Amino acid sequence: VVAIGCGSGGGDAGSEPGDDDDDTGTTAGNTLPVYDTPIQICINEVMTDNTGALEVDGDWPDWIELHNPTATTQSLDGWLVHDESGSAFRLDASASIPASGFLLLYASELDLPGHLPFKLNNSGDSVSLVRPDESFIQVNVPESVADYAFARETDCCAGDCWTAQLWGTPGETNVVPEE
């Protein structure tokens, strides 16, 4: 089992939360959505060295799997996905995750739907998902071995519940192999 640190809290994609001009969700003249609930979407699985686990659009892209454990569809319109290098991608209105569903984002640098304009670093990386209000979740992924995904032992489990998993389970419920 490989431990991966994760955290949540104030964002790093601009001004700090709490720096609002008037507590209305407005920061530096920009109106931001105000969320009354914590982030319910989780980064569920990350593959940083895909050489044979999953072929997509003629490529073997790394991926970031997001999971929605709630009973309602969650829109990701305006959310930002970025890695440790600062490469970022803003999701649009077409990005949503159905109830109890998954969304795979391919870190491939390909200019195709569902693909991010950056690749992940297999020597260690961090992946963040930032809401428009700048609250975020982050996963710190250690150096990886080819075709091993770093996945939560059970979908969206909390705490130190990460494992290295050969091939991963892209777009599906995580299953920990029996030892």
Tab-separated table of N, CA, C and O in Angstrom, residues 57-153:
chain	number	residue	atom	x	y	z
A	57	ASP	N	-8.424	7.188	-27.908
A	57	ASP	CA	-8.161	8.028	-29.079
A	57	ASP	C	-6.779	7.772	-29.684
A	57	ASP	O	-6.072	8.702	-30.085
A	58	GLY	N	-6.367	6.497	-29.724
A	58	GLY	CA	-5.082	6.125	-30.318
A	58	GLY	C	-3.874	6.468	-29.471
A	58	GLY	O	-2.740	6.411	-29.949
A	59	ASP	N	-4.090	6.806	-28.210
A	59	ASP	CA	-3.015	7.211	-27.308
A	59	ASP	C	-3.150	6.423	-26.004
A	59	ASP	O	-4.174	5.792	-25.744
A	60	TRP	N	-2.126	6.464	-25.179
A	60	TRP	CA	-2.133	5.834	-23.856
A	60	TRP	C	-2.003	6.953	-22.815
A	60	TRP	O	-0.948	7.130	-22.214
A	61	PRO	N	-3.089	7.715	-22.607
A	61	PRO	CA	-2.988	8.893	-21.730
A	61	PRO	C	-3.029	8.542	-20.251
A	61	PRO	O	-3.621	7.551	-19.837
A	62	ASP	N	-2.370	9.391	-19.476
A	62	ASP	CA	-2.557	9.338	-18.029
A	62	ASP	C	-3.989	9.812	-17.770
A	62	ASP	O	-4.630	10.380	-18.659
A	63	TRP	N	-4.489	9.578	-16.561
A	63	TRP	CA	-5.848	10.045	-16.289
A	63	TRP	C	-6.038	10.463	-14.849
A	63	TRP	O	-5.284	10.098	-13.960
A	64	ILE	N	-7.083	11.253	-14.690
A	64	ILE	CA	-7.583	11.663	-13.379
A	64	ILE	C	-9.044	11.246	-13.364
A	64	ILE	O	-9.813	11.627	-14.253
A	65	GLU	N	-9.401	10.425	-12.382
A	65	GLU	CA	-10.790	9.977	-12.270
A	65	GLU	C	-11.460	10.747	-11.136
A	65	GLU	O	-10.980	10.749	-10.011
A	66	LEU	N	-12.575	11.386	-11.446
A	66	LEU	CA	-13.388	12.064	-10.453
A	66	LEU	C	-14.608	11.215	-10.172
A	66	LEU	O	-15.125	10.545	-11.069
A	67	HIS	N	-15.065	11.217	-8.932
A	67	HIS	CA	-16.250	10.432	-8.549
A	67	HIS	C	-17.242	11.320	-7.809
A	67	HIS	O	-16.860	12.147	-6.983
A	68	ASN	N	-18.504	11.149	-8.127
A	68	ASN	CA	-19.606	11.842	-7.463
A	68	ASN	C	-20.365	10.816	-6.636
A	68	ASN	O	-21.143	10.035	-7.177
A	69	PRO	N	-20.182	10.800	-5.318
A	69	PRO	CA	-20.865	9.809	-4.487
A	69	PRO	C	-22.301	10.216	-4.107
A	69	PRO	O	-22.967	9.475	-3.409
A	70	THR	N	-22.751	11.377	-4.578
A	70	THR	CA	-24.074	11.868	-4.172
A	70	THR	C	-25.187	11.267	-5.029
A	70	THR	O	-24.929	10.610	-6.036
A	71	ALA	N	-26.413	11.552	-4.645
A	71	ALA	CA	-27.595	11.036	-5.352
A	71	ALA	C	-28.083	11.985	-6.444
A	71	ALA	O	-29.126	11.738	-7.045
A	72	THR	N	-27.327	13.051	-6.721
A	72	THR	CA	-27.722	14.000	-7.764
A	72	THR	C	-26.540	14.291	-8.687
A	72	THR	O	-25.379	14.208	-8.282
A	73	THR	N	-26.858	14.647	-9.930
A	73	THR	CA	-25.824	15.036	-10.885
A	73	THR	C	-25.134	16.297	-10.380
A	73	THR	O	-25.793	17.207	-9.873
A	74	GLN	N	-23.816	16.345	-10.500
A	74	GLN	CA	-23.029	17.497	-10.065
A	74	GLN	C	-22.377	18.163	-11.279
A	74	GLN	O	-21.651	17.515	-12.033
A	75	SER	N	-22.657	19.444	-11.480
A	75	SER	CA	-22.041	20.210	-12.559
A	75	SER	C	-20.639	20.639	-12.138
A	75	SER	O	-20.411	21.018	-10.992
A	76	LEU	N	-19.714	20.597	-13.090
A	76	LEU	CA	-18.347	21.055	-12.846
A	76	LEU	C	-18.040	22.305	-13.673
A	76	LEU	O	-16.878	22.657	-13.868
A	77	ASP	N	-19.068	22.982	-14.133
A	77	ASP	CA	-18.911	24.190	-14.934
A	77	ASP	C	-18.106	25.232	-14.160
A	77	ASP	O	-18.468	25.609	-13.052
A	78	GLY	N	-16.995	25.665	-14.715
A	78	GLY	CA	-16.159	26.670	-14.091
A	78	GLY	C	-15.108	26.121	-13.132
A	78	GLY	O	-14.276	26.868	-12.632
A	79	TRP	N	-15.131	24.820	-12.858
A	79	TRP	CA	-14.129	24.222	-11.971
A	79	TRP	C	-12.802	24.153	-12.726
A	79	TRP	O	-12.754	24.058	-13.948
A	80	LEU	N	-11.715	24.159	-11.987
A	80	LEU	CA	-10.382	24.152	-12.549
A	80	LEU	C	-9.669	22.867	-12.129
A	80	LEU	O	-9.753	22.459	-10.967
A	81	VAL	N	-8.982	22.232	-13.072
A	81	VAL	CA	-8.146	21.065	-12.780
A	81	VAL	C	-6.714	21.486	-13.051
A	81	VAL	O	-6.425	22.044	-14.117
A	82	HIS	N	-5.825	21.262	-12.088
A	82	HIS	CA	-4.428	21.588	-12.367
A	82	HIS	C	-3.487	20.637	-11.651
A	82	HIS	O	-3.869	19.909	-10.748
A	83	ASP	N	-2.247	20.667	-12.130
A	83	ASP	CA	-1.218	19.808	-11.549
A	83	ASP	C	-0.148	20.671	-10.889
A	83	ASP	O	-0.229	21.898	-10.887
A	84	GLU	N	0.851	20.002	-10.347
A	84	GLU	CA	1.910	20.675	-9.593
A	84	GLU	C	2.684	21.694	-10.412
A	84	GLU	O	3.167	22.700	-9.890
A	85	SER	N	2.808	21.473	-11.721
A	85	SER	CA	3.583	22.382	-12.571
A	85	SER	C	2.859	23.702	-12.811
A	85	SER	O	3.436	24.634	-13.347
A	86	GLY	N	1.585	23.754	-12.439
A	86	GLY	CA	0.792	24.962	-12.665
A	86	GLY	C	-0.036	24.890	-13.922
A	86	GLY	O	-0.808	25.801	-14.221
A	87	SER	N	0.114	23.818	-14.696
A	87	SER	CA	-0.741	23.645	-15.872
A	87	SER	C	-2.171	23.505	-15.392
A	87	SER	O	-2.433	22.829	-14.406
A	88	ALA	N	-3.087	24.153	-16.103
A	88	ALA	CA	-4.471	24.167	-15.629
A	88	ALA	C	-5.449	24.080	-16.791
A	88	ALA	O	-5.119	24.405	-17.935
A	89	PHE	N	-6.660	23.648	-16.463
A	89	PHE	CA	-7.735	23.571	-17.445
A	89	PHE	C	-9.047	23.877	-16.738
A	89	PHE	O	-9.352	23.284	-15.705
A	90	ARG	N	-9.813	24.830	-17.293
A	90	ARG	CA	-11.117	25.179	-16.723
A	90	ARG	C	-12.189	24.354	-17.432
A	90	ARG	O	-12.285	24.352	-18.657
A	91	LEU	N	-12.975	23.632	-16.645
A	91	LEU	CA	-14.061	22.817	-17.182
A	91	LEU	C	-15.226	23.716	-17.575
A	91	LEU	O	-15.439	24.771	-16.975
A	92	ASP	N	-15.997	23.299	-18.568
A	92	ASP	CA	-17.121	24.111	-19.027
A	92	ASP	C	-18.449	23.442	-18.697
A	92	ASP	O	-18.497	22.432	-17.991
A	93	ALA	N	-19.537	23.998	-19.217
A	93	ALA	CA	-20.885	23.520	-18.894
A	93	ALA	C	-21.123	22.073	-19.311
A	93	ALA	O	-22.036	21.418	-18.799
A	94	SER	N	-20.313	21.536	-20.228
A	94	SER	CA	-20.501	20.144	-20.644
A	94	SER	C	-19.969	19.156	-19.612
A	94	SER	O	-20.233	17.961	-19.701
A	95	ALA	N	-19.230	19.637	-18.610
A	95	ALA	CA	-18.626	18.760	-17.607
A	95	ALA	C	-19.571	18.570	-16.423
A	95	ALA	O	-19.846	19.506	-15.681
A	96	SER	N	-20.054	17.366	-16.283
A	96	SER	CA	-20.871	17.019	-15.122
A	96	SER	C	-20.655	15.549	-14.820
A	96	SER	O	-20.166	14.788	-15.662
A	97	ILE	N	-20.998	15.169	-13.598
A	97	ILE	CA	-20.863	13.765	-13.194
A	97	ILE	C	-22.226	13.317	-12.697
A	97	ILE	O	-22.788	13.916	-11.775
A	98	PRO	N	-22.783	12.258	-13.285
A	98	PRO	CA	-24.090	11.783	-12.831
A	98	PRO	C	-24.034	11.248	-11.403
A	98	PRO	O	-22.956	10.955	-10.872
A	99	ALA	N	-25.176	11.117	-10.789
A	99	ALA	CA	-25.274	10.549	-9.439
A	99	ALA	C	-24.534	9.225	-9.392
A	99	ALA	O	-24.677	8.389	-10.288
A	100	SER	N	-23.704	9.045	-8.385
A	100	SER	CA	-22.906	7.831	-8.183
A	100	SER	C	-22.002	7.509	-9.372
A	100	SER	O	-21.580	6.373	-9.536
A	101	GLY	N	-21.700	8.515	-10.194
A	101	GLY	CA	-20.949	8.284	-11.415
A	101	GLY	C	-19.512	8.745	-11.359
A	101	GLY	O	-19.020	9.221	-10.333
A	102	PHE	N	-18.847	8.595	-12.490
A	102	PHE	CA	-17.428	8.885	-12.635
A	102	PHE	C	-17.204	9.770	-13.856
A	102	PHE	O	-17.970	9.729	-14.810
A	103	LEU	N	-16.130	10.540	-13.829
A	103	LEU	CA	-15.687	11.317	-14.981
A	103	LEU	C	-14.191	11.110	-15.111
A	103	LEU	O	-13.439	11.337	-14.153
A	104	LEU	N	-13.755	10.651	-16.294
A	104	LEU	CA	-12.328	10.497	-16.564
A	104	LEU	C	-11.849	11.703	-17.351
A	104	LEU	O	-12.461	12.093	-18.347
A	105	LEU	N	-10.766	12.290	-16.886
A	105	LEU	CA	-10.104	13.377	-17.591
A	105	LEU	C	-8.734	12.854	-17.997
A	105	LEU	O	-7.965	12.384	-17.156
A	106	TYR	N	-8.456	12.907	-19.303
A	106	TYR	CA	-7.213	12.339	-19.818
A	106	TYR	C	-6.127	13.404	-19.879
A	106	TYR	O	-6.292	14.423	-20.540
A	107	ALA	N	-5.029	13.176	-19.177
A	107	ALA	CA	-3.900	14.104	-19.156
A	107	ALA	C	-2.964	13.731	-20.298
A	107	ALA	O	-2.011	12.978	-20.118
A	108	SER	N	-3.266	14.263	-21.486
A	108	SER	CA	-2.593	13.793	-22.691
A	108	SER	C	-1.995	14.888	-23.566
A	108	SER	O	-1.254	14.588	-24.488
A	109	GLU	N	-2.359	16.119	-23.332
A	109	GLU	CA	-1.985	17.253	-24.180
A	109	GLU	C	-2.652	17.196	-25.550
A	109	GLU	O	-2.308	17.985	-26.432
A	110	LEU	N	-3.587	16.280	-25.769
A	110	LEU	CA	-4.301	16.224	-27.044
A	110	LEU	C	-5.445	17.234	-27.028
A	110	LEU	O	-6.102	17.425	-26.005
A	111	ASP	N	-5.701	17.846	-28.150
A	111	ASP	CA	-6.781	18.827	-28.272
A	111	ASP	C	-8.070	18.103	-28.667
A	111	ASP	O	-8.551	18.235	-29.786
A	112	LEU	N	-8.595	17.321	-27.720
A	112	LEU	CA	-9.808	16.532	-27.949
A	112	LEU	C	-10.715	16.669	-26.736
A	112	LEU	O	-10.235	16.911	-25.619
A	113	PRO	N	-12.030	16.493	-26.922
A	113	PRO	CA	-12.938	16.544	-25.759
A	113	PRO	C	-12.532	15.519	-24.704
A	113	PRO	O	-12.164	14.389	-25.023
A	114	GLY	N	-12.568	15.933	-23.437
A	114	GLY	CA	-12.226	15.050	-22.334
A	114	GLY	C	-10.738	14.970	-22.047
A	114	GLY	O	-10.326	14.300	-21.104
A	115	HIS	N	-9.920	15.631	-22.864
A	115	HIS	CA	-8.463	15.606	-22.681
A	115	HIS	C	-8.002	16.932	-22.093
A	115	HIS	O	-8.498	17.997	-22.455
A	116	LEU	N	-7.034	16.845	-21.203
A	116	LEU	CA	-6.448	18.029	-20.571
A	116	LEU	C	-5.219	18.459	-21.370
A	116	LEU	O	-4.538	17.617	-21.965
A	117	PRO	N	-4.900	19.754	-21.353
A	117	PRO	CA	-3.757	20.235	-22.130
A	117	PRO	C	-2.417	20.035	-21.422
A	117	PRO	O	-1.466	20.762	-21.665
A	118	PHE	N	-2.348	19.076	-20.534
A	118	PHE	CA	-1.098	18.783	-19.836
A	118	PHE	C	-1.011	17.297	-19.535
A	118	PHE	O	-2.004	16.582	-19.589
A	119	LYS	N	0.220	16.848	-19.257
A	119	LYS	CA	0.468	15.468	-18.839
A	119	LYS	C	0.846	15.481	-17.370
A	119	LYS	O	1.244	16.512	-16.830
A	120	LEU	N	0.752	14.333	-16.733
A	120	LEU	CA	1.132	14.214	-15.326
A	120	LEU	C	2.576	13.730	-15.223
A	120	LEU	O	3.083	13.061	-16.128
A	121	ASN	N	3.214	14.036	-14.117
A	121	ASN	CA	4.610	13.691	-13.898
A	121	ASN	C	4.692	12.386	-13.102
A	121	ASN	O	4.262	12.334	-11.954
A	122	ASN	N	5.265	11.336	-13.704
A	122	ASN	CA	5.344	10.045	-13.009
A	122	ASN	C	6.439	10.015	-11.949
A	122	ASN	O	6.603	9.027	-11.255
A	123	SER	N	7.183	11.110	-11.793
A	123	SER	CA	8.178	11.218	-10.723
A	123	SER	C	7.574	11.801	-9.452
A	123	SER	O	8.283	12.083	-8.493
A	124	GLY	N	6.255	11.987	-9.461
A	124	GLY	CA	5.540	12.586	-8.347
A	124	GLY	C	4.844	13.848	-8.825
A	124	GLY	O	5.421	14.621	-9.588
A	125	ASP	N	3.617	14.033	-8.428
A	125	ASP	CA	2.831	15.170	-8.891
A	125	ASP	C	1.736	15.441	-7.875
A	125	ASP	O	1.492	14.631	-6.976
A	126	SER	N	1.095	16.561	-8.005
A	126	SER	CA	-0.117	16.812	-7.234
A	126	SER	C	-1.196	17.199	-8.220
A	126	SER	O	-0.918	17.799	-9.262
A	127	VAL	N	-2.415	16.812	-7.918
A	127	VAL	CA	-3.564	17.112	-8.757
A	127	VAL	C	-4.587	17.817	-7.884
A	127	VAL	O	-4.898	17.344	-6.784
A	128	SER	N	-5.080	18.945	-8.376
A	128	SER	CA	-6.073	19.711	-7.623
A	128	SER	C	-7.323	19.915	-8.448
A	128	SER	O	-7.263	20.071	-9.669
A	129	LEU	N	-8.452	19.936	-7.761
A	129	LEU	CA	-9.747	20.257	-8.343
A	129	LEU	C	-10.252	21.459	-7.555
A	129	LEU	O	-10.448	21.370	-6.344
A	130	VAL	N	-10.422	22.590	-8.256
A	130	VAL	CA	-10.738	23.862	-7.597
A	130	VAL	C	-12.105	24.343	-8.066
A	130	VAL	O	-12.346	24.493	-9.263
A	131	ARG	N	-12.995	24.600	-7.094
A	131	ARG	CA	-14.314	25.157	-7.423
A	131	ARG	C	-14.169	26.637	-7.775
A	131	ARG	O	-13.175	27.268	-7.405
A	132	PRO	N	-15.176	27.201	-8.436
A	132	PRO	CA	-15.130	28.632	-8.743
A	132	PRO	C	-14.981	29.521	-7.506
A	132	PRO	O	-14.472	30.625	-7.614
A	133	ASP	N	-15.394	29.051	-6.316
A	133	ASP	CA	-15.221	29.854	-5.093
A	133	ASP	C	-13.825	29.685	-4.496
A	133	ASP	O	-13.540	30.216	-3.436
A	134	GLU	N	-12.947	28.939	-5.190
A	134	GLU	CA	-11.546	28.699	-4.839
A	134	GLU	C	-11.336	27.677	-3.731
A	134	GLU	O	-10.207	27.439	-3.321
A	135	SER	N	-12.399	27.036	-3.221
A	135	SER	CA	-12.181	25.900	-2.328
A	135	SER	C	-11.688	24.753	-3.208
A	135	SER	O	-11.980	24.699	-4.399
A	136	PHE	N	-10.911	23.860	-2.628
A	136	PHE	CA	-10.301	22.839	-3.466
A	136	PHE	C	-10.054	21.545	-2.718
A	136	PHE	O	-10.090	21.496	-1.491
A	137	ILE	N	-9.809	20.503	-3.506
A	137	ILE	CA	-9.293	19.244	-2.998
A	137	ILE	C	-8.002	18.968	-3.762
A	137	ILE	O	-7.850	19.385	-4.909
A	138	GLN	N	-7.072	18.302	-3.110
A	138	GLN	CA	-5.783	18.041	-3.732
A	138	GLN	C	-5.306	16.658	-3.344
A	138	GLN	O	-5.486	16.223	-2.206
A	139	VAL	N	-4.685	15.977	-4.294
A	139	VAL	CA	-4.076	14.673	-4.050
A	139	VAL	C	-2.604	14.782	-4.434
A	139	VAL	O	-2.285	15.245	-5.533
A	140	ASN	N	-1.721	14.381	-3.544
A	140	ASN	CA	-0.287	14.349	-3.815
A	140	ASN	C	0.082	12.919	-4.186
A	140	ASN	O	-0.033	12.014	-3.368
A	141	VAL	N	0.501	12.743	-5.418
A	141	VAL	CA	0.793	11.411	-5.955
A	141	VAL	C	2.301	11.194	-5.934
A	141	VAL	O	3.047	11.971	-6.522
A	142	PRO	N	2.782	10.132	-5.271
A	142	PRO	CA	4.227	9.871	-5.252
A	142	PRO	C	4.709	9.312	-6.590
A	142	PRO	O	3.911	9.050	-7.494
A	143	GLU	N	6.009	9.111	-6.695
A	143	GLU	CA	6.579	8.503	-7.898
A	143	GLU	C	5.834	7.204	-8.202
A	143	GLU	O	5.499	6.441	-7.292
A	144	SER	N	5.584	6.967	-9.484
A	144	SER	CA	4.782	5.791	-9.829
A	144	SER	C	5.546	4.800	-10.685
A	144	SER	O	6.582	5.107	-11.258
A	145	VAL	N	4.991	3.621	-10.762
A	145	VAL	CA	5.492	2.537	-11.592
A	145	VAL	C	4.535	2.416	-12.767
A	145	VAL	O	3.327	2.599	-12.624
A	146	ALA	N	5.058	2.100	-13.947
A	146	ALA	CA	4.232	2.007	-15.146
A	146	ALA	C	2.981	1.153	-14.915
A	146	ALA	O	3.060	0.060	-14.348
A	147	ASP	N	1.851	1.692	-15.328
A	147	ASP	CA	0.545	1.024	-15.317
A	147	ASP	C	-0.039	0.763	-13.939
A	147	ASP	O	-0.987	-0.004	-13.794
A	148	TYR	N	0.505	1.400	-12.912
A	148	TYR	CA	-0.096	1.342	-11.588
A	148	TYR	C	-0.837	2.648	-11.337
A	148	TYR	O	-0.241	3.727	-11.413
A	149	ALA	N	-2.113	2.541	-11.045
A	149	ALA	CA	-2.909	3.712	-10.673
A	149	ALA	C	-2.848	3.859	-9.161
A	149	ALA	O	-2.692	2.874	-8.438
A	150	PHE	N	-2.973	5.068	-8.705
A	150	PHE	CA	-3.087	5.333	-7.280
A	150	PHE	C	-4.549	5.622	-7.034
A	150	PHE	O	-5.095	6.595	-7.554
A	151	ALA	N	-5.178	4.733	-6.285
A	151	ALA	CA	-6.626	4.764	-6.161
A	151	ALA	C	-7.052	4.645	-4.708
A	151	ALA	O	-6.372	4.020	-3.896
A	152	ARG	N	-8.198	5.236	-4.420
A	152	ARG	CA	-8.782	5.056	-3.097
A	152	ARG	C	-9.218	3.599	-2.978
A	152	ARG	O	-9.699	3.009	-3.939
A	153	GLU	N	-9.036	3.009	-1.797
A	153	GLU	CA	-9.404	1.602	-1.599
A	153	GLU	C	-10.894	1.384	-1.825
A	153	GLU	O	-11.295	0.358	-2.356
